[in-house]
mmCIF file of C-alpha atoms in Angstrom:
data_model
loop_
_atom_site.group_PDB
_atom_site.id
_atom_site.type_symbol
_atom_site.label_atom_id
_atom_site.label_comp_id
_atom_site.label_asym_id
_atom_site.label_seq_id
_atom_site.Cartn_x
_atom_site.Cartn_y
_atom_site.Cartn_z
ATOM 1 C CA MET A 3 -34.522 36.827 -47.350
ATOM 2 C CA ASP A 4 -32.726 40.122 -48.093
ATOM 3 C CA ARG A 5 -28.926 39.849 -48.321
ATOM 4 C CA GLU A 6 -28.299 43.610 -48.284
ATOM 5 C CA PRO A 7 -28.173 44.118 -44.473
ATOM 6 C CA PHE A 8 -25.364 41.555 -44.077
ATOM 7 C CA ARG A 9 -23.515 42.795 -47.163
ATOM 8 C CA THR A 10 -23.752 46.391 -45.907
ATOM 9 C CA LEU A 11 -22.484 45.285 -42.495
ATOM 10 C CA VAL A 12 -19.471 43.454 -43.989
ATOM 11 C CA GLU A 13 -18.633 46.423 -46.235
ATOM 12 C CA GLY A 14 -18.679 48.707 -43.175
ATOM 13 C CA PHE A 15 -16.571 46.204 -41.248
ATOM 14 C CA LEU A 16 -13.949 46.196 -44.017
ATOM 15 C CA ARG A 17 -13.900 50.010 -44.225
ATOM 16 C CA ALA A 18 -13.426 50.179 -40.460
ATOM 17 C CA GLU A 19 -10.523 47.697 -40.671
ATOM 18 C CA ASN A 20 -8.792 49.721 -43.386
ATOM 19 C CA THR A 21 -9.074 52.887 -41.254
ATOM 20 C CA ARG A 22 -8.309 51.058 -37.967
ATOM 21 C CA ASP A 23 -11.592 52.215 -36.438
ATOM 22 C CA TRP A 24 -11.653 49.378 -33.922
ATOM 23 C CA ILE A 25 -14.843 50.568 -32.211
ATOM 24 C CA ALA A 26 -16.828 50.536 -35.474
ATOM 25 C CA TRP A 27 -15.090 47.293 -36.471
ATOM 26 C CA ALA A 28 -16.020 45.547 -33.208
ATOM 27 C CA SER A 29 -19.633 46.730 -33.471
ATOM 28 C CA CYS A 30 -20.018 44.520 -36.564
ATOM 29 C CA LEU A 31 -19.050 41.383 -34.644
ATOM 30 C CA HIS A 32 -21.261 38.968 -32.762
ATOM 31 C CA PRO A 33 -20.018 38.627 -29.136
ATOM 32 C CA GLU A 34 -19.288 34.933 -29.811
ATOM 33 C CA VAL A 35 -17.479 35.506 -33.125
ATOM 34 C CA GLU A 36 -14.748 33.070 -34.090
ATOM 35 C CA TYR A 37 -11.879 34.020 -36.402
ATOM 36 C CA GLU A 38 -9.639 31.435 -38.017
ATOM 37 C CA LEU A 39 -6.650 31.955 -40.253
ATOM 38 C CA VAL A 40 -6.709 28.641 -42.097
ATOM 39 C CA GLY A 41 -3.347 26.948 -41.586
ATOM 40 C CA GLY A 42 -2.619 29.261 -38.641
ATOM 41 C CA SER A 43 -2.294 28.537 -34.951
ATOM 42 C CA GLY A 44 -5.988 27.913 -34.361
ATOM 43 C CA PRO A 45 -9.217 29.846 -33.947
ATOM 44 C CA VAL A 46 -9.530 33.121 -32.046
ATOM 45 C CA PRO A 47 -12.796 32.903 -30.072
ATOM 46 C CA GLY A 48 -14.789 35.938 -28.975
ATOM 47 C CA ARG A 49 -15.096 39.576 -30.006
ATOM 48 C CA ASP A 50 -12.585 41.013 -27.532
ATOM 49 C CA ALA A 51 -9.914 38.428 -28.371
ATOM 50 C CA TYR A 52 -10.444 38.982 -32.108
ATOM 51 C CA VAL A 53 -10.081 42.766 -31.708
ATOM 52 C CA ARG A 54 -6.856 42.346 -29.712
ATOM 53 C CA HIS A 55 -5.552 39.845 -32.259
ATOM 54 C CA MET A 56 -6.123 42.195 -35.190
ATOM 55 C CA GLN A 57 -4.644 45.171 -33.339
ATOM 56 C CA ARG A 58 -1.462 43.116 -32.822
ATOM 57 C CA VAL A 59 -1.432 42.110 -36.501
ATOM 58 C CA TYR A 60 -1.650 45.723 -37.602
ATOM 59 C CA GLN A 61 1.197 46.758 -35.278
ATOM 60 C CA GLU A 62 3.444 44.843 -37.700
ATOM 61 C CA LEU A 63 1.594 46.152 -40.783
ATOM 62 C CA PRO A 64 0.863 49.799 -39.888
ATOM 63 C CA ASP A 65 0.406 51.013 -43.468
ATOM 64 C CA TRP A 66 -1.431 47.912 -44.736
ATOM 65 C CA ARG A 67 -4.448 48.676 -46.881
ATOM 66 C CA PHE A 68 -6.593 46.359 -48.959
ATOM 67 C CA GLU A 69 -9.181 46.619 -51.662
ATOM 68 C CA THR A 70 -12.152 44.331 -51.958
ATOM 69 C CA VAL A 71 -11.881 42.686 -55.375
ATOM 70 C CA HIS A 72 -15.063 40.570 -55.128
ATOM 71 C CA LEU A 73 -17.866 40.206 -52.622
ATOM 72 C CA TYR A 74 -20.359 37.376 -53.226
ATOM 73 C CA GLY A 75 -22.965 35.638 -51.172
ATOM 74 C CA ASP A 76 -26.342 35.775 -49.539
ATOM 75 C CA GLU A 77 -27.902 36.846 -46.238
ATOM 76 C CA GLN A 78 -25.985 34.173 -44.266
ATOM 77 C CA VAL A 79 -22.581 33.763 -45.948
ATOM 78 C CA LEU A 80 -20.381 36.194 -47.872
ATOM 79 C CA LEU A 81 -17.125 35.441 -49.647
ATOM 80 C CA ALA A 82 -14.734 38.370 -50.052
ATOM 81 C CA GLU A 83 -11.563 38.432 -52.143
ATOM 82 C CA PHE A 84 -8.926 41.043 -51.257
ATOM 83 C CA ASP A 85 -5.796 42.558 -52.722
ATOM 84 C CA GLY A 86 -3.620 44.177 -50.054
ATOM 85 C CA ALA A 87 -0.333 46.046 -49.871
ATOM 86 C CA GLY A 88 1.871 47.589 -47.218
ATOM 87 C CA HIS A 89 5.083 47.021 -45.293
ATOM 88 C CA PHE A 90 5.865 44.390 -42.653
ATOM 89 C CA SER A 91 8.025 45.204 -39.649
ATOM 90 C CA GLY A 92 8.241 42.474 -37.064
ATOM 91 C CA ARG A 93 9.501 39.053 -36.145
ATOM 92 C CA HIS A 94 8.768 36.007 -38.260
ATOM 93 C CA GLU A 95 10.298 32.557 -37.774
ATOM 94 C CA GLY A 96 13.135 33.861 -35.597
ATOM 95 C CA ARG A 97 14.087 36.810 -37.798
ATOM 96 C CA GLU A 98 13.354 40.475 -37.409
ATOM 97 C CA TYR A 99 12.223 42.339 -40.532
ATOM 98 C CA HIS A 100 11.940 46.073 -41.102
ATOM 99 C CA GLN A 101 9.682 47.721 -43.676
ATOM 100 C CA VAL A 102 9.556 44.778 -46.086
ATOM 101 C CA PRO A 103 7.120 45.625 -48.900
ATOM 102 C CA LEU A 104 4.330 43.081 -49.298
ATOM 103 C CA ARG A 105 1.473 42.611 -51.687
ATOM 104 C CA LEU A 106 -0.875 39.742 -50.955
ATOM 105 C CA GLY A 107 -4.213 38.347 -51.907
ATOM 106 C CA ALA A 108 -6.651 36.815 -49.437
ATOM 107 C CA VAL A 109 -10.133 35.369 -49.288
ATOM 108 C CA CYS A 110 -12.420 35.559 -46.265
ATOM 109 C CA ILE A 111 -15.656 33.730 -45.672
ATOM 110 C CA PHE A 112 -18.010 35.645 -43.387
ATOM 111 C CA GLU A 113 -20.941 33.908 -41.707
ATOM 112 C CA ALA A 114 -23.835 35.751 -40.083
ATOM 113 C CA ARG A 115 -25.796 35.306 -36.900
ATOM 114 C CA GLU A 116 -28.385 37.910 -35.893
ATOM 115 C CA VAL A 117 -27.130 40.138 -38.772
ATOM 116 C CA LEU A 118 -23.667 40.302 -37.177
ATOM 117 C CA ILE A 119 -20.444 38.610 -38.213
ATOM 118 C CA TYR A 120 -20.344 35.309 -36.344
ATOM 119 C CA ARG A 121 -17.525 33.434 -38.066
ATOM 120 C CA VAL A 122 -14.591 34.499 -40.246
ATOM 121 C CA ARG A 123 -12.323 32.056 -42.037
ATOM 122 C CA GLU A 124 -9.379 33.675 -43.808
ATOM 123 C CA TYR A 125 -7.238 32.101 -46.504
ATOM 124 C CA PHE A 126 -4.193 34.064 -47.613
ATOM 125 C CA ASP A 127 -1.210 33.581 -49.866
ATOM 126 C CA HIS A 128 1.211 32.179 -47.285
ATOM 127 C CA ARG A 129 3.784 31.146 -49.919
ATOM 128 C CA GLY A 130 3.740 34.633 -51.401
ATOM 129 C CA TYR A 131 4.202 36.095 -47.927
ATOM 130 C CA GLU A 132 7.224 33.871 -47.248
ATOM 131 C CA ARG A 133 8.728 34.561 -50.674
ATOM 132 C CA GLN A 134 8.337 38.315 -50.328
ATOM 133 C CA LEU A 135 9.870 38.350 -46.846
ATOM 134 C CA LYS A 136 12.866 36.357 -48.065
ATOM 135 C CA SER A 137 13.412 38.525 -51.123
ATOM 136 C CA GLY A 138 12.758 41.885 -49.417
ATOM 137 C CA HIS A 139 15.478 44.498 -49.550
ATOM 138 C CA SER A 140 15.364 45.541 -45.939
ATOM 139 C CA PRO A 141 18.017 44.615 -43.352
ATOM 140 C CA VAL A 142 17.439 41.602 -41.145
ATOM 141 C CA VAL A 143 18.244 41.315 -37.450
ATOM 142 C CA ASP A 144 19.422 37.838 -36.508
ATOM 143 C CA ASP A 145 18.614 36.024 -33.251
ATOM 144 C CA GLU A 146 21.640 37.641 -31.561
ATOM 145 C CA GLY A 147 20.504 41.161 -32.466
ATOM 146 C CA TYR A 148 23.017 41.818 -35.272
ATOM 147 C CA PHE A 149 22.053 43.344 -38.592
ATOM 148 C CA ARG A 150 22.991 41.083 -41.487
ATOM 149 C CA SER A 151 22.586 41.324 -45.196
ATOM 150 C CA ARG A 152 19.676 39.293 -46.458
ATOM 151 C CA GLU A 153 22.042 36.792 -48.085
ATOM 152 C CA GLU A 154 23.974 36.233 -44.838
ATOM 153 C CA ALA A 155 20.790 35.846 -42.802
ATOM 154 C CA LEU A 156 19.258 33.291 -45.133
#
């Protein structure tokens, strides 16, 4: 079987994500797609829920961009390795962060059904994420809404 149609689809999907073209992005997904961030809060079932989920993610990472380092697989399963960078602004574990620079690696496993993306499992550098948030040089807002220095907040 030819692996190029699925590979081409995933490459287009990733380009659409980097440009936030959610219509093109969603067109690559099977209606019953399931996304899972391994170690996260559980799977996100269905195309519409996955689109909403990713739109919320990118609200906290508006300038996030990634490059595909490797893309391997066949007509049913592709493994993609990414290197991404941008700034995080949002709430994490009870603290508010503003414009914290991040650079993270991730790996996604894409599975096909009917030459559409049916399942996505994402593994990312959670420890690196935590470390970079804690060592960022941006101010932190505590639970009471006061700006603190990073040392005071930690």
